[in-house]
Amino acid sequence: MTKAKADIGVYGLGTMGSALALNLAEKGFHVAVTNREVEWIANFVQGAGPLGSQITATDTLDSFVSALKTPRTILFMIPSGAPMDAMIDAVLPLLEDGDTIIDGGNADFNATRRRFDRLSGTGAHFVGMGVSGGEKGARHGPSMMVGGSAHSWQQLKPMAEAIAARFEGDPCVAHLGTDGAGHFVKTVHNGIEYADMQMIAEIYGILRDGAGWNAPRIGALFEEWQSGPLSSYLIEVSAAALQTMDPETDQPMVDVILDRAGQKGTGRWTVIEALKMGQSASAIEAAVGARGWSSEKPTREVAETVLSAGTLPAEVPEGGDLESAFLAARILAHAQGFRVLAAASEEFDWALDMARISEIWRAGCIIRSALLDDFAQAFRDELPEGHLILAPAMVATLAKTIPALRRTVAAGVALGTPLPALSASLAWYDSMRRGRGTANLIQAQRDFFGAHGFERTDQEGKFNVDWPELASENS
Ligand code: 6PG
């Protein structure tokens, strides 16, 4: 008996592709699968167990495409970049009007926009979809950020909603806008992920190096935080990691891990795109930069022996203070991320719905936390200037927690314990809460050496001054 045509095709049976295919099969969809290395396919089907009855395994692109119901929905879970372009070249001649191909990888949204444009006019549609939650999320409920046409979303929606994580019954997936909107939002999600991870690592650092706490003790503190306003997936995994022992040495696992962090690029893209739009996400930038510095291990080892610390006496703040400091900084880092999203929404005409983005980040994704529900509510209510830090609920929380962030950053500065992301978020807060900043002097400098002109506080228009002449007259 030949199997009925499949609802969706999954190309790429790596970790994420396999997990999504099984998730789809479990939710009752008929899934066609294939993989570039055909020898992986049999293993996958064997591992699928009883779900195998929902799966059609194919070993050529032609048979894969023909196994699908029309209009077709094909999810590519392959390395981003050139492989995606190669797959588009290969599959496009096999597609018909109305078919949709989806890139579910962590793609650069600029490439997604280009691919979307490439397909428009061919009759086929291109979707860039950010998928968050790692392997477990993909298998049991990811958060998904979808970009592309309304037509593609209609096709994909029932399947995406069925496999997504749920927050109080609400599926954590949404169509966020056209072309690269989904991949852009996923990129900023990852930027916030970098900042959150870095801030947790900074608090670990001040407790380890400033207060002499061992890893399990710090892990136990983080575990306590899980029952408060910092409750989140990243605190949960950090608490567990810090309390895990290495079976080989009986030392805390984190003590035998080399302090050199990897990165695949999405955090960096957030910062690059922010800067291109004249924005700054300084807490995210600090986190990306800190990963870069971490890889300069040999230099740091030399520097430790030659650079003097010049430290000052200070006490490491208590656990409760650190908890409040992180709460303030976490709000600020998210606010920076949302500001970048707002700038991109305007630049690319996406009309991003910040409340909905907050909602689909409440479960399934790596940055899921108790705060995201508060953010969703803040965006649903009227937001002065559209800025999260001006939401009344955030204003109130920041008023309570900023003193703790100041004490923590001050202690880090005095003790010589680096807190790049925590201090960047505080500096940004202090910049934003000043109606009158110091850019008037920047404008004077620019006009002095380059006649760039400036605006005045008391008159309309653009002005120049002959600075040397004025200075000599004044002397
Ligand atoms: C997610 C994650 C994931 C990302 C990893 C690793 O949302 O599930 O963001 O997509 O690939 O976190 O990213 P780095 O290697 O850049 O740290």
mmCIF file of C-alpha atoms and ligand atoms in Angstrom, residues 16 106 131-135 145 186 189-190 193-194 197 262-267 291 364-367, ligand 1:
data_model
loop_
_atom_site.group_PDB
_atom_site.id
_atom_site.type_symbol
_atom_site.label_atom_id
_atom_site.label_comp_id
_atom_site.label_asym_id
_atom_site.label_seq_id
_atom_site.Cartn_x
_atom_site.Cartn_y
_atom_site.Cartn_z
ATOM 1 C CA MET A 16 17.205 19.984 14.991
ATOM 2 C CA ASN A 106 19.867 30.618 12.223
ATOM 3 C CA VAL A 131 13.486 28.215 15.876
ATOM 4 C CA SER A 132 14.546 28.481 19.503
ATOM 5 C CA GLY A 133 14.819 25.963 22.292
ATOM 6 C CA GLY A 134 17.617 23.664 21.219
ATOM 7 C CA GLU A 135 17.067 19.948 20.579
ATOM 8 C CA MET A 145 9.482 33.278 14.774
ATOM 9 C CA LYS A 186 15.468 35.318 16.187
ATOM 10 C CA HIS A 189 16.501 36.855 20.649
ATOM 11 C CA ASN A 190 20.013 35.425 20.486
ATOM 12 C CA GLU A 193 20.443 35.419 25.113
ATOM 13 C CA TYR A 194 24.127 36.441 24.946
ATOM 14 C CA MET A 197 24.208 34.536 29.817
ATOM 15 C CA GLY A 262 32.413 29.891 21.336
ATOM 16 C CA GLN A 263 29.944 31.767 19.173
ATOM 17 C CA LYS A 264 28.286 31.194 15.857
ATOM 18 C CA GLY A 265 27.490 34.781 14.925
ATOM 19 C CA THR A 266 23.925 35.681 15.829
ATOM 20 C CA GLY A 267 24.895 37.801 18.858
ATOM 21 C CA ARG A 291 33.217 36.165 24.340
ATOM 22 C CA GLY A 364 10.009 27.135 24.492
ATOM 23 C CA CYS A 365 12.886 29.514 23.772
ATOM 24 C CA ILE A 366 16.216 29.925 25.520
ATOM 25 C CA ILE A 367 15.432 33.382 26.982
HETATM 26 C C1 6PG B 1 18.214 28.923 20.554
HETATM 27 C C2 6PG B 1 19.694 29.224 20.531
HETATM 28 C C3 6PG B 1 20.396 28.557 19.416
HETATM 29 C C4 6PG B 1 21.854 28.919 19.295
HETATM 30 C C5 6PG B 1 22.704 28.496 20.426
HETATM 31 C C6 6PG B 1 24.204 28.674 20.199
HETATM 32 O O1 6PG B 1 17.466 29.888 20.556
HETATM 33 O O2 6PG B 1 17.827 27.752 20.599
HETATM 34 O O3 6PG B 1 19.852 30.598 20.389
HETATM 35 O O4 6PG B 1 19.737 28.909 18.226
HETATM 36 O O5 6PG B 1 22.350 28.292 18.168
HETATM 37 O O6 6PG B 1 22.327 29.147 21.586
HETATM 38 O O7 6PG B 1 24.555 29.975 19.843
HETATM 39 P P1 6PG B 1 26.098 30.411 19.939
HETATM 40 O O8 6PG B 1 26.913 29.256 19.451
HETATM 41 O O9 6PG B 1 26.253 31.612 19.079
HETATM 42 O O10 6PG B 1 26.337 30.671 21.391
#
